[in-house]
Amino acid sequence: MLLDLPRAPLQPLRLSWLAEAGIEAAILRLDLIDPLISGNKSFKLQYHLLAARAAGCRGLISLGGAHSNHLHALAAAGERLGLRTVGLLRGHAQVTPTVTDLQRWGMELHWLGYEGYRQRHREDFWAPWQARYPDLLPVPEGGGGLLGAKGCAALRAQVQAQLADIGWDDFEAWWLAVGTGTTLAGLVLAEGGQRRVYGALAVGPGHGVIEQVNALCGERGHTLLDASRGGFAKTDSALLAFMRDCEAEAGAPLEPVYTAKALWALREAATAGVLAAGSRVVFVHTGGLQGWRAAP
């Protein structure tokens, strides 16, 4: 693999509300594998990078926002591997910690405005950009698509190799936040129906993520739950207080866009009996901490 990163550690996840529900949990700390190419983004990028090399491309071009974890990882990978990177950004030019990093690592930025960014799902969206950058491989938003899912399928083997380290012989389910749905789709494909994969939607159900997931891995083997709390990146005082309590109790840093909302949804499921007492579940910490740097 082009990104030769260490294995993400699997650790016990000890939270009082999980214990009260009789559920054992472990957390896969994707946030610890690399300080710059962090979280699930490194797995999503692996096969896109290999595809670029196989096609003889000089680099990659992709999309994201001013706090995009995907563009952050892509720019860092490009700088590390000597590849050219171009980012197409939502909205108008602004300065954020993420944007500063992108520029520092040599990513060429184009701000599309909001209407221009909404055109990204059109069939002809990529044509002018491919004409302008014929030697760059287009990568879907968030590092998605089948290549991204294929990279995320490797998470199953990483967990399997560490079960004995935490005293487990098996587990019943996966639990993770869902942005584009690529990581969830990769796990569903890797599991082949053996274990259920629960996804907490960070975006509302009307944004096409459910359709994207079903197109990648079919409609079986997973359950999607709306955890967006009013919209993507929407936060509130209850969520932030819950996040801080979980951080203190579990000893792991979180952020409110993905991981905290996924844990909130897990607590609701545990309370409602969606996961039976005695179940073992692996919670995937998908990273995203760098995007939280701009928060007040």
PDB file of C-alpha atoms in Angstrom:
ATOM      1  CA  MET A   1       0.000   0.000   0.000  1.00  0.00           C
ATOM      2  CA  LEU A   2       1.170   3.550  -0.701  1.00  0.00           C
ATOM      3  CA  LEU A   3       0.091   4.778   2.738  1.00  0.00           C
ATOM      4  CA  ASP A   4       1.968   2.442   5.052  1.00  0.00           C
ATOM      5  CA  LEU A   5       0.334   3.410   8.349  1.00  0.00           C
ATOM      6  CA  PRO A   6       0.329   1.584  11.693  1.00  0.00           C
ATOM      7  CA  ARG A   7      -2.604  -0.548  12.798  1.00  0.00           C
ATOM      8  CA  ALA A   8      -5.342   1.306  14.653  1.00  0.00           C
ATOM      9  CA  PRO A   9      -5.506   0.144  18.292  1.00  0.00           C
ATOM     10  CA  LEU A  10      -8.649  -1.566  19.580  1.00  0.00           C
ATOM     11  CA  GLN A  11      -9.391  -0.559  23.168  1.00  0.00           C
ATOM     12  CA  PRO A  12     -12.159  -1.262  25.688  1.00  0.00           C
ATOM     13  CA  LEU A  13     -14.796   1.487  25.664  1.00  0.00           C
ATOM     14  CA  ARG A  14     -16.023   1.987  29.203  1.00  0.00           C
ATOM     15  CA  LEU A  15     -19.051   4.241  29.582  1.00  0.00           C
ATOM     16  CA  SER A  16     -21.523   4.048  32.468  1.00  0.00           C
ATOM     17  CA  TRP A  17     -24.620   3.988  30.243  1.00  0.00           C
ATOM     18  CA  LEU A  18     -23.230   1.037  28.284  1.00  0.00           C
ATOM     19  CA  ALA A  19     -22.604  -0.851  31.520  1.00  0.00           C
ATOM     20  CA  GLU A  20     -26.137  -0.098  32.702  1.00  0.00           C
ATOM     21  CA  ALA A  21     -27.494  -1.580  29.460  1.00  0.00           C
ATOM     22  CA  GLY A  22     -25.299  -4.662  29.852  1.00  0.00           C
ATOM     23  CA  ILE A  23     -23.413  -3.973  26.623  1.00  0.00           C
ATOM     24  CA  GLU A  24     -19.683  -4.492  26.165  1.00  0.00           C
ATOM     25  CA  ALA A  25     -17.995  -2.135  23.736  1.00  0.00           C
ATOM     26  CA  ALA A  26     -14.577  -1.587  22.230  1.00  0.00           C
ATOM     27  CA  ILE A  27     -13.386   1.452  20.322  1.00  0.00           C
ATOM     28  CA  LEU A  28     -11.247   1.258  17.181  1.00  0.00           C
ATOM     29  CA  ARG A  29      -9.039   4.352  17.465  1.00  0.00           C
ATOM     30  CA  LEU A  30      -8.563   5.411  13.850  1.00  0.00           C
ATOM     31  CA  ASP A  31      -7.746   8.866  15.195  1.00  0.00           C
ATOM     32  CA  LEU A  32      -4.393   7.527  16.448  1.00  0.00           C
ATOM     33  CA  ILE A  33      -2.898   6.063  13.283  1.00  0.00           C
ATOM     34  CA  ASP A  34      -1.362   9.249  11.863  1.00  0.00           C
ATOM     35  CA  PRO A  35      -1.300  12.889  13.005  1.00  0.00           C
ATOM     36  CA  LEU A  36      -2.146  14.245   9.525  1.00  0.00           C
ATOM     37  CA  ILE A  37      -3.702  11.450   7.432  1.00  0.00           C
ATOM     38  CA  SER A  38      -6.026  10.494  10.216  1.00  0.00           C
ATOM     39  CA  GLY A  39      -9.150   8.466  10.804  1.00  0.00           C
ATOM     40  CA  ASN A  40     -11.068   6.592   8.136  1.00  0.00           C
ATOM     41  CA  LYS A  41      -9.754   8.962   5.445  1.00  0.00           C
ATOM     42  CA  SER A  42      -6.488   7.065   5.128  1.00  0.00           C
ATOM     43  CA  PHE A  43      -8.378   3.850   4.368  1.00  0.00           C
ATOM     44  CA  LYS A  44     -10.642   5.585   1.863  1.00  0.00           C
ATOM     45  CA  LEU A  45      -7.642   7.018   0.019  1.00  0.00           C
ATOM     46  CA  GLN A  46      -5.570   3.853  -0.348  1.00  0.00           C
ATOM     47  CA  TYR A  47      -7.140   2.501  -3.543  1.00  0.00           C
ATOM     48  CA  HIS A  48      -7.684   5.947  -5.047  1.00  0.00           C
ATOM     49  CA  LEU A  49      -3.938   6.520  -4.715  1.00  0.00           C
ATOM     50  CA  LEU A  50      -3.180   3.125  -6.245  1.00  0.00           C
ATOM     51  CA  ALA A  51      -5.592   3.857  -9.102  1.00  0.00           C
ATOM     52  CA  ALA A  52      -3.833   7.177  -9.761  1.00  0.00           C
ATOM     53  CA  ARG A  53      -0.473   5.431  -9.916  1.00  0.00           C
ATOM     54  CA  ALA A  54      -1.802   2.673 -12.180  1.00  0.00           C
ATOM     55  CA  ALA A  55      -3.245   5.283 -14.558  1.00  0.00           C
ATOM     56  CA  GLY A  56      -0.003   7.246 -14.646  1.00  0.00           C
ATOM     57  CA  CYS A  57      -1.605  10.315 -13.057  1.00  0.00           C
ATOM     58  CA  ARG A  58       0.530  13.017 -11.457  1.00  0.00           C
ATOM     59  CA  GLY A  59      -1.953  13.529  -8.647  1.00  0.00           C
ATOM     60  CA  LEU A  60      -5.586  13.759  -7.573  1.00  0.00           C
ATOM     61  CA  ILE A  61      -8.443  16.273  -7.556  1.00  0.00           C
ATOM     62  CA  SER A  62     -11.379  16.145  -5.165  1.00  0.00           C
ATOM     63  CA  LEU A  63     -14.062  18.112  -3.303  1.00  0.00           C
ATOM     64  CA  GLY A  64     -14.866  19.271   0.214  1.00  0.00           C
ATOM     65  CA  GLY A  65     -15.605  22.139   2.543  1.00  0.00           C
ATOM     66  CA  ALA A  66     -13.443  24.585   4.443  1.00  0.00           C
ATOM     67  CA  HIS A  67     -13.101  22.105   7.328  1.00  0.00           C
ATOM     68  CA  SER A  68     -12.939  18.966   5.179  1.00  0.00           C
ATOM     69  CA  ASN A  69     -11.191  16.033   6.835  1.00  0.00           C
ATOM     70  CA  HIS A  70     -11.007  14.357   3.426  1.00  0.00           C
ATOM     71  CA  LEU A  71      -9.205  17.237   1.686  1.00  0.00           C
ATOM     72  CA  HIS A  72      -6.933  17.582   4.713  1.00  0.00           C
ATOM     73  CA  ALA A  73      -5.892  13.925   4.448  1.00  0.00           C
ATOM     74  CA  LEU A  74      -5.594  14.109   0.652  1.00  0.00           C
ATOM     75  CA  ALA A  75      -3.349  17.174   0.764  1.00  0.00           C
ATOM     76  CA  ALA A  76      -1.165  15.603   3.446  1.00  0.00           C
ATOM     77  CA  ALA A  77      -0.881  12.373   1.471  1.00  0.00           C
ATOM     78  CA  GLY A  78      -0.021  14.300  -1.683  1.00  0.00           C
ATOM     79  CA  GLU A  79       2.705  16.251   0.081  1.00  0.00           C
ATOM     80  CA  ARG A  80       4.102  13.073   1.614  1.00  0.00           C
ATOM     81  CA  LEU A  81       4.049  11.049  -1.616  1.00  0.00           C
ATOM     82  CA  GLY A  82       5.094  13.847  -3.974  1.00  0.00           C
ATOM     83  CA  LEU A  83       1.705  13.999  -5.760  1.00  0.00           C
ATOM     84  CA  ARG A  84      -0.070  17.099  -7.031  1.00  0.00           C
ATOM     85  CA  THR A  85      -3.427  17.791  -5.359  1.00  0.00           C
ATOM     86  CA  VAL A  86      -6.284  20.110  -6.294  1.00  0.00           C
ATOM     87  CA  GLY A  87      -9.291  20.877  -4.085  1.00  0.00           C
ATOM     88  CA  LEU A  88     -12.704  22.118  -5.203  1.00  0.00           C
ATOM     89  CA  LEU A  89     -14.242  23.798  -2.170  1.00  0.00           C
ATOM     90  CA  ARG A  90     -17.786  24.598  -1.123  1.00  0.00           C
ATOM     91  CA  GLY A  91     -18.632  28.252  -0.558  1.00  0.00           C
ATOM     92  CA  HIS A  92     -16.400  31.291  -0.887  1.00  0.00           C
ATOM     93  CA  ALA A  93     -12.773  31.823   0.062  1.00  0.00           C
ATOM     94  CA  GLN A  94     -12.153  31.833   3.790  1.00  0.00           C
ATOM     95  CA  VAL A  95      -9.348  31.094   6.195  1.00  0.00           C
ATOM     96  CA  THR A  96      -9.672  28.114   8.534  1.00  0.00           C
ATOM     97  CA  PRO A  97      -7.047  25.887  10.152  1.00  0.00           C
ATOM     98  CA  THR A  98      -7.867  23.264   7.518  1.00  0.00           C
ATOM     99  CA  VAL A  99      -7.510  25.668   4.590  1.00  0.00           C
ATOM    100  CA  THR A 100      -4.213  26.925   5.998  1.00  0.00           C
ATOM    101  CA  ASP A 101      -2.904  23.343   6.068  1.00  0.00           C
ATOM    102  CA  LEU A 102      -4.122  22.649   2.534  1.00  0.00           C
ATOM    103  CA  GLN A 103      -2.231  25.656   1.209  1.00  0.00           C
ATOM    104  CA  ARG A 104       0.866  24.840   3.246  1.00  0.00           C
ATOM    105  CA  TRP A 105       0.966  21.353   1.718  1.00  0.00           C
ATOM    106  CA  GLY A 106       0.671  22.698  -1.819  1.00  0.00           C
ATOM    107  CA  MET A 107      -2.963  21.910  -2.665  1.00  0.00           C
ATOM    108  CA  GLU A 108      -4.335  24.213  -5.365  1.00  0.00           C
ATOM    109  CA  LEU A 109      -7.739  25.505  -4.263  1.00  0.00           C
ATOM    110  CA  HIS A 110     -10.801  26.534  -6.283  1.00  0.00           C
ATOM    111  CA  TRP A 111     -13.799  27.983  -4.429  1.00  0.00           C
ATOM    112  CA  LEU A 112     -17.015  27.012  -6.217  1.00  0.00           C
ATOM    113  CA  GLY A 113     -19.540  29.022  -4.216  1.00  0.00           C
ATOM    114  CA  TYR A 114     -22.583  27.202  -2.859  1.00  0.00           C
ATOM    115  CA  GLU A 115     -24.559  26.839  -6.065  1.00  0.00           C
ATOM    116  CA  GLY A 116     -21.473  25.701  -7.966  1.00  0.00           C
ATOM    117  CA  TYR A 117     -20.761  23.060  -5.327  1.00  0.00           C
ATOM    118  CA  ARG A 118     -24.339  21.774  -5.532  1.00  0.00           C
ATOM    119  CA  GLN A 119     -23.650  20.878  -9.164  1.00  0.00           C
ATOM    120  CA  ARG A 120     -21.217  18.143  -8.116  1.00  0.00           C
ATOM    121  CA  HIS A 121     -23.813  15.398  -8.646  1.00  0.00           C
ATOM    122  CA  ARG A 122     -24.421  16.339 -12.299  1.00  0.00           C
ATOM    123  CA  GLU A 123     -23.110  13.847 -14.838  1.00  0.00           C
ATOM    124  CA  ASP A 124     -21.124  16.551 -16.643  1.00  0.00           C
ATOM    125  CA  PHE A 125     -19.633  18.111 -13.498  1.00  0.00           C
ATOM    126  CA  TRP A 126     -16.154  16.653 -13.891  1.00  0.00           C
ATOM    127  CA  ALA A 127     -15.752  17.294 -17.642  1.00  0.00           C
ATOM    128  CA  PRO A 128     -14.303  20.845 -17.453  1.00  0.00           C
ATOM    129  CA  TRP A 129     -12.065  19.931 -14.538  1.00  0.00           C
ATOM    130  CA  GLN A 130     -10.701  16.869 -16.310  1.00  0.00           C
ATOM    131  CA  ALA A 131     -10.055  19.015 -19.364  1.00  0.00           C
ATOM    132  CA  ARG A 132      -8.168  21.506 -17.182  1.00  0.00           C
ATOM    133  CA  TYR A 133      -6.295  18.829 -15.210  1.00  0.00           C
ATOM    134  CA  PRO A 134      -6.027  15.824 -17.541  1.00  0.00           C
ATOM    135  CA  ASP A 135      -3.207  14.276 -15.509  1.00  0.00           C
ATOM    136  CA  LEU A 136      -5.135  14.218 -12.205  1.00  0.00           C
ATOM    137  CA  LEU A 137      -7.474  11.463 -11.013  1.00  0.00           C
ATOM    138  CA  PRO A 138     -10.912  12.717  -9.873  1.00  0.00           C
ATOM    139  CA  VAL A 139     -11.831  11.402  -6.419  1.00  0.00           C
ATOM    140  CA  PRO A 140     -15.469  11.523  -5.206  1.00  0.00           C
ATOM    141  CA  GLU A 141     -16.430  13.753  -2.307  1.00  0.00           C
ATOM    142  CA  GLY A 142     -15.178  12.325   0.970  1.00  0.00           C
ATOM    143  CA  GLY A 143     -13.014   9.742  -0.826  1.00  0.00           C
ATOM    144  CA  GLY A 144     -16.149   7.744  -1.566  1.00  0.00           C
ATOM    145  CA  GLY A 145     -17.140   5.285  -4.236  1.00  0.00           C
ATOM    146  CA  LEU A 146     -16.264   1.624  -4.559  1.00  0.00           C
ATOM    147  CA  LEU A 147     -12.519   2.289  -4.282  1.00  0.00           C
ATOM    148  CA  GLY A 148     -13.051   4.069  -0.974  1.00  0.00           C
ATOM    149  CA  ALA A 149     -15.256   1.254   0.334  1.00  0.00           C
ATOM    150  CA  LYS A 150     -12.692  -1.326  -0.740  1.00  0.00           C
ATOM    151  CA  GLY A 151     -10.062   0.421   1.369  1.00  0.00           C
ATOM    152  CA  CYS A 152     -12.345   0.541   4.415  1.00  0.00           C
ATOM    153  CA  ALA A 153     -13.013  -3.198   4.198  1.00  0.00           C
ATOM    154  CA  ALA A 154      -9.540  -3.647   5.725  1.00  0.00           C
ATOM    155  CA  LEU A 155     -10.888  -2.466   9.086  1.00  0.00           C
ATOM    156  CA  ARG A 156     -12.446  -5.867   9.679  1.00  0.00           C
ATOM    157  CA  ALA A 157      -9.083  -7.630   9.607  1.00  0.00           C
ATOM    158  CA  GLN A 158      -7.559  -5.022  11.927  1.00  0.00           C
ATOM    159  CA  VAL A 159     -10.235  -5.684  14.531  1.00  0.00           C
ATOM    160  CA  GLN A 160     -10.128  -9.477  14.123  1.00  0.00           C
ATOM    161  CA  ALA A 161      -6.386  -9.436  14.801  1.00  0.00           C
ATOM    162  CA  GLN A 162      -6.876  -7.650  18.146  1.00  0.00           C
ATOM    163  CA  LEU A 163      -9.930  -9.344  19.665  1.00  0.00           C
ATOM    164  CA  ALA A 164      -7.866 -11.623  21.883  1.00  0.00           C
ATOM    165  CA  ASP A 165      -5.958  -8.584  23.196  1.00  0.00           C
ATOM    166  CA  ILE A 166      -9.141  -7.271  24.840  1.00  0.00           C
ATOM    167  CA  GLY A 167     -10.356 -10.716  25.944  1.00  0.00           C
ATOM    168  CA  TRP A 168     -12.989 -11.165  23.233  1.00  0.00           C
ATOM    169  CA  ASP A 169     -13.483 -14.162  20.988  1.00  0.00           C
ATOM    170  CA  ASP A 170     -16.127 -12.467  18.820  1.00  0.00           C
ATOM    171  CA  PHE A 171     -18.616  -9.598  18.690  1.00  0.00           C
ATOM    172  CA  GLU A 172     -22.104  -8.989  17.288  1.00  0.00           C
ATOM    173  CA  ALA A 173     -22.107  -5.555  15.665  1.00  0.00           C
ATOM    174  CA  TRP A 174     -20.244  -2.515  14.376  1.00  0.00           C
ATOM    175  CA  TRP A 175     -21.264   1.058  15.200  1.00  0.00           C
ATOM    176  CA  LEU A 176     -19.980   4.174  13.439  1.00  0.00           C
ATOM    177  CA  ALA A 177     -20.832   7.635  12.163  1.00  0.00           C
ATOM    178  CA  VAL A 178     -21.883   7.961   8.519  1.00  0.00           C
ATOM    179  CA  GLY A 179     -20.997  10.890   6.270  1.00  0.00           C
ATOM    180  CA  THR A 180     -20.851   9.596   2.710  1.00  0.00           C
ATOM    181  CA  GLY A 181     -21.471   6.022   3.886  1.00  0.00           C
ATOM    182  CA  THR A 182     -18.248   4.720   2.365  1.00  0.00           C
ATOM    183  CA  THR A 183     -16.758   3.282   5.551  1.00  0.00           C
ATOM    184  CA  LEU A 184     -20.014   1.580   6.460  1.00  0.00           C
ATOM    185  CA  ALA A 185     -20.301   0.109   2.956  1.00  0.00           C
ATOM    186  CA  GLY A 186     -16.769  -1.262   3.183  1.00  0.00           C
ATOM    187  CA  LEU A 187     -17.554  -2.989   6.468  1.00  0.00           C
ATOM    188  CA  VAL A 188     -20.802  -4.436   5.109  1.00  0.00           C
ATOM    189  CA  LEU A 189     -18.948  -5.832   2.099  1.00  0.00           C
ATOM    190  CA  ALA A 190     -16.192  -7.242   4.317  1.00  0.00           C
ATOM    191  CA  GLU A 191     -18.656  -8.856   6.728  1.00  0.00           C
ATOM    192  CA  GLY A 192     -20.764 -10.515   4.049  1.00  0.00           C
ATOM    193  CA  GLY A 193     -23.715 -10.695   6.445  1.00  0.00           C
ATOM    194  CA  GLN A 194     -21.815 -12.156   9.413  1.00  0.00           C
ATOM    195  CA  ARG A 195     -22.193  -9.102  11.647  1.00  0.00           C
ATOM    196  CA  ARG A 196     -24.601  -6.181  11.455  1.00  0.00           C
ATOM    197  CA  VAL A 197     -23.220  -2.714  10.780  1.00  0.00           C
ATOM    198  CA  TYR A 198     -25.053   0.221  12.374  1.00  0.00           C
ATOM    199  CA  GLY A 199     -24.514   3.671  10.900  1.00  0.00           C
ATOM    200  CA  ALA A 200     -25.425   6.948  12.624  1.00  0.00           C
ATOM    201  CA  LEU A 201     -26.186   9.455   9.859  1.00  0.00           C
ATOM    202  CA  ALA A 202     -24.366  12.759  10.357  1.00  0.00           C
ATOM    203  CA  VAL A 203     -26.443  14.267   7.530  1.00  0.00           C
ATOM    204  CA  GLY A 204     -30.200  14.264   7.205  1.00  0.00           C
ATOM    205  CA  PRO A 205     -31.947  11.373   5.437  1.00  0.00           C
ATOM    206  CA  GLY A 206     -32.775  13.531   2.396  1.00  0.00           C
ATOM    207  CA  HIS A 207     -29.188  13.985   1.196  1.00  0.00           C
ATOM    208  CA  GLY A 208     -28.871  10.800  -0.832  1.00  0.00           C
ATOM    209  CA  VAL A 209     -26.527   8.975   1.543  1.00  0.00           C
ATOM    210  CA  ILE A 210     -28.896   6.042   1.969  1.00  0.00           C
ATOM    211  CA  GLU A 211     -29.045   5.627  -1.800  1.00  0.00           C
ATOM    212  CA  GLN A 212     -25.245   5.848  -2.042  1.00  0.00           C
ATOM    213  CA  VAL A 213     -24.801   3.165   0.593  1.00  0.00           C
ATOM    214  CA  ASN A 214     -27.312   0.826  -1.061  1.00  0.00           C
ATOM    215  CA  ALA A 215     -25.631   1.318  -4.428  1.00  0.00           C
ATOM    216  CA  LEU A 216     -22.288   0.259  -2.939  1.00  0.00           C
ATOM    217  CA  CYS A 217     -23.276  -2.673  -0.737  1.00  0.00           C
ATOM    218  CA  GLY A 218     -26.958  -3.440  -1.233  1.00  0.00           C
ATOM    219  CA  GLU A 219     -29.773  -3.025   1.262  1.00  0.00           C
ATOM    220  CA  ARG A 220     -28.919  -5.874   3.644  1.00  0.00           C
ATOM    221  CA  GLY A 221     -26.414  -6.200   6.455  1.00  0.00           C
ATOM    222  CA  HIS A 222     -26.741  -2.673   7.792  1.00  0.00           C
ATOM    223  CA  THR A 223     -29.054  -0.316   9.661  1.00  0.00           C
ATOM    224  CA  LEU A 224     -28.963   3.462   9.209  1.00  0.00           C
ATOM    225  CA  LEU A 225     -30.203   5.782  11.969  1.00  0.00           C
ATOM    226  CA  ASP A 226     -30.747   9.531  11.732  1.00  0.00           C
ATOM    227  CA  ALA A 227     -28.303  11.130  14.174  1.00  0.00           C
ATOM    228  CA  SER A 228     -27.967  14.508  12.404  1.00  0.00           C
ATOM    229  CA  ARG A 229     -29.853  16.471  15.105  1.00  0.00           C
ATOM    230  CA  GLY A 230     -31.218  18.962  12.579  1.00  0.00           C
ATOM    231  CA  GLY A 231     -28.522  18.906   9.934  1.00  0.00           C
ATOM    232  CA  PHE A 232     -24.892  18.301   9.109  1.00  0.00           C
ATOM    233  CA  ALA A 233     -22.527  19.861  11.669  1.00  0.00           C
ATOM    234  CA  LYS A 234     -25.478  21.129  13.746  1.00  0.00           C
ATOM    235  CA  THR A 235     -24.624  21.104  17.445  1.00  0.00           C
ATOM    236  CA  ASP A 236     -26.428  22.019  20.648  1.00  0.00           C
ATOM    237  CA  SER A 237     -25.630  22.333  24.323  1.00  0.00           C
ATOM    238  CA  ALA A 238     -26.960  18.865  25.189  1.00  0.00           C
ATOM    239  CA  LEU A 239     -24.771  17.198  22.571  1.00  0.00           C
ATOM    240  CA  LEU A 240     -21.673  19.131  23.638  1.00  0.00           C
ATOM    241  CA  ALA A 241     -22.235  18.301  27.303  1.00  0.00           C
ATOM    242  CA  PHE A 242     -22.725  14.635  26.420  1.00  0.00           C
ATOM    243  CA  MET A 243     -19.533  14.711  24.345  1.00  0.00           C
ATOM    244  CA  ARG A 244     -17.493  16.149  27.194  1.00  0.00           C
ATOM    245  CA  ASP A 245     -18.878  13.584  29.648  1.00  0.00           C
ATOM    246  CA  CYS A 246     -17.975  10.731  27.270  1.00  0.00           C
ATOM    247  CA  GLU A 247     -14.494  12.152  26.694  1.00  0.00           C
ATOM    248  CA  ALA A 248     -13.851  12.328  30.413  1.00  0.00           C
ATOM    249  CA  GLU A 249     -15.192   8.858  31.109  1.00  0.00           C
ATOM    250  CA  ALA A 250     -13.725   7.035  28.101  1.00  0.00           C
ATOM    251  CA  GLY A 251     -10.442   8.934  27.902  1.00  0.00           C
ATOM    252  CA  ALA A 252     -10.724   9.507  24.150  1.00  0.00           C
ATOM    253  CA  PRO A 253     -11.068  12.865  22.329  1.00  0.00           C
ATOM    254  CA  LEU A 254     -14.263  13.305  20.315  1.00  0.00           C
ATOM    255  CA  GLU A 255     -15.852  15.911  18.048  1.00  0.00           C
ATOM    256  CA  PRO A 256     -19.548  16.765  17.617  1.00  0.00           C
ATOM    257  CA  VAL A 257     -19.942  16.396  13.848  1.00  0.00           C
ATOM    258  CA  TYR A 258     -19.439  12.625  13.693  1.00  0.00           C
ATOM    259  CA  THR A 259     -18.200  10.719  16.736  1.00  0.00           C
ATOM    260  CA  ALA A 260     -20.287  12.379  19.458  1.00  0.00           C
ATOM    261  CA  LYS A 261     -23.479  12.042  17.403  1.00  0.00           C
ATOM    262  CA  ALA A 262     -22.683   8.382  16.759  1.00  0.00           C
ATOM    263  CA  LEU A 263     -22.214   7.778  20.498  1.00  0.00           C
ATOM    264  CA  TRP A 264     -25.461   9.605  21.249  1.00  0.00           C
ATOM    265  CA  ALA A 265     -27.244   7.292  18.806  1.00  0.00           C
ATOM    266  CA  LEU A 266     -25.563   4.294  20.440  1.00  0.00           C
ATOM    267  CA  ARG A 267     -26.829   5.390  23.850  1.00  0.00           C
ATOM    268  CA  GLU A 268     -30.360   5.734  22.490  1.00  0.00           C
ATOM    269  CA  ALA A 269     -30.162   2.284  20.904  1.00  0.00           C
ATOM    270  CA  ALA A 270     -28.816   0.744  24.103  1.00  0.00           C
ATOM    271  CA  THR A 271     -31.591   2.351  26.157  1.00  0.00           C
ATOM    272  CA  ALA A 272     -34.265   1.238  23.685  1.00  0.00           C
ATOM    273  CA  GLY A 273     -33.019  -2.346  23.567  1.00  0.00           C
ATOM    274  CA  VAL A 274     -31.990  -2.218  19.896  1.00  0.00           C
ATOM    275  CA  LEU A 275     -28.814  -3.920  21.073  1.00  0.00           C
ATOM    276  CA  ALA A 276     -29.606  -6.722  23.481  1.00  0.00           C
ATOM    277  CA  ALA A 277     -27.978  -6.984  26.900  1.00  0.00           C
ATOM    278  CA  GLY A 278     -24.859  -9.107  26.635  1.00  0.00           C
ATOM    279  CA  SER A 279     -24.038  -7.807  23.141  1.00  0.00           C
ATOM    280  CA  ARG A 280     -20.529  -6.872  22.155  1.00  0.00           C
ATOM    281  CA  VAL A 281     -20.126  -3.950  19.759  1.00  0.00           C
ATOM    282  CA  VAL A 282     -17.122  -2.296  18.108  1.00  0.00           C
ATOM    283  CA  PHE A 283     -17.412   1.484  17.890  1.00  0.00           C
ATOM    284  CA  VAL A 284     -15.283   2.974  15.109  1.00  0.00           C
ATOM    285  CA  HIS A 285     -13.692   6.316  15.975  1.00  0.00           C
ATOM    286  CA  THR A 286     -13.583   7.721  12.450  1.00  0.00           C
ATOM    287  CA  GLY A 287     -11.301  10.637  13.304  1.00  0.00           C
ATOM    288  CA  GLY A 288     -12.357  14.117  12.225  1.00  0.00           C
ATOM    289  CA  LEU A 289     -10.657  15.866  15.117  1.00  0.00           C
ATOM    290  CA  GLN A 290      -8.732  18.296  12.909  1.00  0.00           C
ATOM    291  CA  GLY A 291     -11.960  19.801  11.569  1.00  0.00           C
ATOM    292  CA  TRP A 292     -12.986  20.717  15.119  1.00  0.00           C
ATOM    293  CA  ARG A 293     -10.026  23.066  15.510  1.00  0.00           C
ATOM    294  CA  ALA A 294     -12.034  26.025  14.192  1.00  0.00           C
ATOM    295  CA  ALA A 295     -14.640  25.697  16.940  1.00  0.00           C
ATOM    296  CA  PRO A 296     -14.820  28.502  19.513  1.00  0.00           C
TER     297      PRO A 296
END
